């Protein structure tokens, strides 16, 4: 694209560029050229400075403000030979400056050089993008492998603790419901975003991963545990967190693991501070753990175990409502009550059979 208000210059530059195989569009006014460039961005622009309506400096300024045109190379072609004029042109984003009168061979050489540089830059950007895509894919594969390994460990912990079937999958669905309900509350809007919900869904199955470290004699006992045995059982929360902390030491920036640690350690804490292992109370308990706490309890209530029959949805809802402000975060209980029928539907459609 050539922008110059002098017909002789337009004709001279067009002839020279056409002779070298370039497709050239000619414009005597800056506004006309800008409108055409926005319709079809050029590969390079030769730009005069002294023009009516809009001078070359203003045209260049407009080009650099447009995200679709800011990378188009601009070569200023002007009779102004003063250093300050050239400096201003470069400050506005010009890549070269040709002084009139000019030799057509010199202009042609500069155009070809800058077009070649532009091609190299675009090729480099494409290569970098391909490289970034390859790295991102490798990171995803590694992350998927990590997640598969950790979730397999969670499944192993689940399989050792009575036949809970689809417990982990149901807890994931419950957590999604609660988090989406909570994200509309002003108190948690900034914390509960799409990334939080995704990590919560993925990390919630890790809540009982520490049970892998509990002896079978305690974990599988159908009767009442002694005080000493119950104290051992309660260590699964800290054991799970410690297991995941070892993974986090290798992958310190993994938000999924970081949330898994919170959940594993604190999902048995209570809103009133009477839980374990740290006796946290209220908002001292990480939000992901508070969400999983209710989801886990609801599913446990609805499930048959060797030491109890399954509760109905109505009984489970009453127990959770009674725990509002004592065992559970009141806001999360309220979210559960708004979504209770969805909880019931998930439990019914994903029954253990």
XYZ file of C-alpha atoms in Angstrom:
353
model
C 0.000 0.000 0.000
C 1.317 3.457 -0.976
C -0.132 6.620 0.623
C 0.960 9.912 -0.937
C -0.981 12.988 -2.052
C 1.360 13.638 -4.986
C 0.203 11.785 -8.141
C 3.710 11.697 -9.583
C 5.069 9.934 -6.511
C 2.206 7.444 -6.538
C 2.832 6.695 -10.201
C 6.590 6.335 -9.753
C 6.340 4.023 -6.741
C 3.538 1.981 -8.301
C 5.530 1.423 -11.494
C 8.638 0.380 -9.576
C 6.762 -2.018 -7.284
C 4.593 -3.511 -10.021
C 7.717 -4.189 -12.086
C 9.006 -6.299 -9.200
C 5.836 -8.327 -8.963
C 4.137 -6.581 -6.040
C 0.392 -5.965 -5.914
C 0.054 -2.284 -5.070
C -2.885 -0.230 -3.824
C -2.556 3.549 -4.140
C -4.216 6.165 -1.937
C -3.878 9.970 -2.040
C -5.473 10.471 1.414
C -4.780 8.964 4.804
C -8.414 8.365 5.805
C -9.121 6.511 2.575
C -6.065 4.334 3.133
C -7.008 3.543 6.748
C -10.499 2.449 5.726
C -9.066 0.203 2.999
C -6.428 -1.234 5.341
C -9.084 -2.172 7.884
C -10.980 -4.020 5.164
C -7.887 -5.791 3.831
C -4.648 -5.353 5.839
C -1.596 -4.817 3.601
C 1.786 -6.521 4.020
C 3.613 -3.182 4.085
C 2.838 0.548 3.805
C 4.844 3.335 2.158
C 3.653 6.521 3.848
C 4.137 10.194 3.006
C 4.092 12.738 5.834
C 2.778 16.015 4.359
C -0.780 15.282 3.235
C -4.111 17.166 3.550
C -6.793 16.121 6.063
C -4.523 13.706 7.939
C -0.729 13.765 7.869
C 1.433 10.662 7.822
C 2.237 10.839 11.512
C -1.465 10.699 12.380
C -2.051 7.862 9.928
C 0.743 5.849 11.539
C -0.613 6.627 14.999
C -4.040 5.287 13.959
C -2.472 2.172 12.458
C -0.595 1.351 15.648
C -3.752 1.791 17.730
C -5.560 -0.874 15.697
C -4.824 -4.411 16.951
C -5.319 -5.787 13.440
C -2.921 -3.308 11.807
C -0.330 -2.485 14.458
C 2.117 -5.107 13.125
C 2.012 -3.898 9.509
C 5.463 -2.428 8.662
C 5.397 1.291 7.848
C 8.155 2.935 5.782
C 7.966 6.727 5.825
C 8.767 8.416 2.489
C 9.156 12.178 2.946
C 10.983 15.289 1.839
C 11.631 16.108 5.508
C 15.275 15.314 6.117
C 15.634 16.732 9.618
C 16.668 14.305 12.318
C 13.735 15.267 14.557
C 11.277 14.296 11.801
C 12.905 10.924 11.457
C 12.975 10.380 15.225
C 9.269 11.187 15.460
C 8.509 8.727 12.656
C 10.364 5.944 14.445
C 8.781 6.828 17.797
C 5.347 6.412 16.224
C 6.230 2.916 15.057
C 7.805 3.368 11.636
C 10.421 0.774 10.743
C 12.302 2.816 8.101
C 12.572 6.309 6.633
C 13.325 7.211 3.017
C 14.066 10.833 2.107
C 12.748 12.399 -1.091
C 13.993 12.611 -3.735
C 14.709 8.904 -3.655
C 16.219 6.287 -5.902
C 13.653 3.670 -6.874
C 16.232 0.900 -6.532
C 16.861 1.918 -2.924
C 13.138 1.984 -2.098
C 12.668 -1.400 -3.770
C 15.546 -2.884 -1.784
C 14.137 -1.537 1.483
C 10.641 -2.829 0.691
C 11.958 -6.300 -0.159
C 14.126 -6.371 2.956
C 11.288 -5.405 5.279
C 8.850 -7.804 3.619
C 11.382 -10.596 4.071
C 11.844 -9.607 7.720
C 8.066 -9.635 8.136
C 7.886 -13.113 6.641
C 10.643 -14.293 8.985
C 8.824 -12.775 11.962
C 5.509 -14.397 11.018
C 7.247 -17.745 10.508
C 8.930 -17.367 13.890
C 5.595 -16.520 15.546
C 4.003 -19.579 13.931
C 6.907 -21.747 15.048
C 6.670 -20.370 18.595
C 2.926 -21.014 18.612
C 3.462 -24.598 17.468
C 6.124 -24.998 20.141
C 3.787 -23.575 22.791
C 1.035 -25.922 21.656
C 3.423 -28.882 21.863
C 4.568 -27.889 25.347
C 0.968 -27.330 26.464
C 0.006 -30.759 25.144
C 2.924 -32.391 26.951
C 1.977 -30.571 30.158
C -1.618 -31.767 29.741
C -0.420 -35.328 29.226
C 1.777 -35.152 32.324
C -1.054 -33.578 34.322
C -3.473 -36.243 33.107
C -1.009 -38.953 34.102
C -0.576 -37.371 37.535
C -4.322 -37.097 37.994
C -4.890 -40.672 36.875
C -2.293 -41.934 39.336
C -3.673 -39.916 42.221
C -7.283 -40.808 41.446
C -6.267 -44.467 41.222
C -4.856 -44.093 44.717
C -8.161 -42.553 45.815
C -10.047 -45.469 44.279
C -7.757 -47.842 46.142
C -8.540 -46.078 49.403
C -12.252 -46.248 48.614
C -12.115 -49.944 47.742
C -10.606 -50.750 51.133
C -13.359 -48.974 53.011
C -16.558 -50.953 52.509
C -18.314 -51.137 49.147
C -19.123 -47.528 48.363
C -19.511 -48.001 44.606
C -19.897 -44.656 42.850
C -19.250 -42.601 45.959
C -16.372 -40.578 44.502
C -18.240 -39.776 41.304
C -21.329 -38.690 43.210
C -19.291 -36.465 45.505
C -17.863 -34.768 42.425
C -21.374 -34.047 41.137
C -22.544 -32.777 44.541
C -19.528 -30.464 44.755
C -20.247 -29.052 41.308
C -23.819 -28.260 42.350
C -22.767 -26.588 45.586
C -19.950 -24.559 44.037
C -22.143 -23.246 41.230
C -24.757 -22.273 43.769
C -22.196 -20.561 46.002
C -20.505 -18.570 43.241
C -23.442 -16.143 43.207
C -22.871 -15.161 46.843
C -20.973 -11.845 47.266
C -18.802 -13.300 50.036
C -17.244 -15.947 47.780
C -17.673 -14.530 44.271
C -13.967 -13.758 43.851
C -12.879 -17.200 45.096
C -15.391 -19.418 43.314
C -14.617 -18.985 39.627
C -14.463 -21.514 36.787
C -10.937 -22.605 37.738
C -11.998 -23.125 41.371
C -14.965 -25.275 40.320
C -12.857 -27.337 37.926
C -10.175 -27.962 40.545
C -12.803 -28.758 43.165
C -14.452 -31.371 40.948
C -11.100 -32.963 40.165
C -9.712 -32.791 43.698
C -12.801 -33.850 45.683
C -12.126 -37.604 45.173
C -8.900 -37.133 47.146
C -10.737 -36.476 50.401
C -10.146 -39.954 51.860
C -6.879 -40.807 50.119
C -5.222 -41.088 53.531
C -7.250 -44.218 54.320
C -4.667 -46.157 52.317
C -2.485 -45.801 55.414
C -5.078 -47.103 57.898
C -4.729 -50.788 58.930
C -7.434 -53.135 57.615
C -8.207 -54.301 61.127
C -9.453 -50.805 61.915
C -10.703 -49.662 58.530
C -12.855 -52.749 57.906
C -14.112 -53.410 61.432
C -17.924 -53.687 61.383
C -18.404 -52.918 65.051
C -17.682 -49.905 67.225
C -14.072 -48.765 67.338
C -12.252 -48.253 70.612
C -11.062 -44.771 71.484
C -7.534 -45.723 70.446
C -8.719 -47.244 67.173
C -10.886 -44.235 66.420
C -7.903 -41.960 67.045
C -5.959 -44.016 64.503
C -8.825 -43.780 62.021
C -8.863 -40.014 62.379
C -5.227 -39.812 61.296
C -6.307 -40.506 57.701
C -6.960 -36.788 57.187
C -3.396 -35.785 58.047
C -1.985 -38.831 56.243
C -3.813 -37.884 53.063
C -2.562 -34.304 53.235
C 1.011 -35.480 53.829
C 0.809 -37.819 50.831
C -0.338 -35.002 48.576
C 2.213 -32.574 50.030
C 4.936 -34.920 48.819
C 3.447 -34.652 45.326
C 3.191 -30.875 45.639
C 6.906 -30.677 46.458
C 7.540 -31.993 42.934
C 4.802 -29.895 41.291
C 4.590 -26.755 43.465
C 2.389 -24.807 41.026
C -0.281 -27.478 40.609
C -3.531 -25.895 41.839
C -5.334 -29.249 41.697
C -2.882 -30.808 44.178
C -2.955 -27.711 46.372
C -6.732 -27.927 46.646
C -6.525 -31.683 47.231
C -4.332 -31.048 50.268
C -6.912 -28.658 51.737
C -9.705 -31.154 51.164
C -7.872 -34.224 52.446
C -6.752 -32.490 55.626
C -9.806 -30.450 56.532
C -12.960 -32.205 55.287
C -13.624 -33.549 58.807
C -13.368 -30.122 60.428
C -16.618 -28.689 61.788
C -17.983 -25.175 61.553
C -18.158 -25.009 65.370
C -14.505 -26.059 65.775
C -15.215 -29.531 67.164
C -13.775 -31.404 64.156
C -10.346 -32.808 63.368
C -7.403 -32.863 62.814
C -6.740 -29.179 63.603
C -9.900 -28.015 65.369
C -10.469 -25.262 62.816
C -13.692 -23.289 63.023
C -15.801 -21.218 60.646
C -13.963 -19.651 57.751
C -10.643 -20.920 59.109
C -11.638 -24.124 57.314
C -10.736 -23.883 53.612
C -13.828 -23.430 51.449
C -13.136 -26.530 49.304
C -13.043 -28.682 52.439
C -16.288 -27.157 53.740
C -18.002 -28.016 50.455
C -16.671 -31.579 50.342
C -17.611 -32.085 54.008
C -21.309 -31.696 53.262
C -21.162 -33.623 49.981
C -19.359 -36.523 51.637
C -21.724 -36.672 54.602
C -24.829 -36.586 52.406
C -23.587 -39.495 50.347
C -22.513 -41.429 53.437
C -25.948 -40.954 54.971
C -27.640 -42.220 51.820
C -25.352 -45.289 51.577
C -25.724 -48.638 53.257
C -22.730 -49.666 55.319
C -21.953 -52.792 57.313
C -22.699 -50.880 60.496
C -25.854 -49.005 59.375
C -28.760 -48.959 56.949
C -29.081 -46.281 54.281
C -31.033 -43.159 55.249
C -33.708 -41.747 52.962
C -33.250 -38.405 51.258
C -35.705 -36.794 53.685
C -33.832 -38.141 56.717
C -30.487 -37.079 55.282
C -31.809 -33.597 54.486
C -33.054 -33.234 58.067
C -29.703 -34.320 59.532
C -27.817 -31.849 57.361
C -30.288 -29.064 58.181
C -29.789 -29.815 61.881
C -26.033 -29.442 61.350
C -26.345 -25.914 59.990
C -23.976 -23.658 61.925
C -22.575 -26.518 64.013
C -21.186 -29.207 61.730
C -21.591 -27.358 58.435
C -21.093 -23.892 56.994
C -24.566 -22.269 57.037
C -24.132 -20.867 53.508
C -23.311 -24.328 52.173
C -26.295 -25.876 53.931
C -28.481 -23.185 52.370
C -26.989 -23.989 48.956
C -27.712 -27.663 49.568
C -31.329 -26.933 50.478
C -31.769 -25.039 47.214
C -30.321 -27.988 45.289
C -31.619 -30.876 47.410
C -33.716 -32.391 44.645
C -30.697 -32.401 42.342
C -28.745 -34.209 45.097
C -31.533 -36.761 45.360
C -31.574 -37.216 41.587
C -27.807 -37.822 41.467
C -27.980 -40.335 44.302
C -30.867 -42.156 42.642
C -29.464 -42.257 39.113
C -25.947 -43.179 40.262
C -27.030 -45.779 42.784
C -24.562 -48.515 43.721
C -27.125 -51.148 42.817
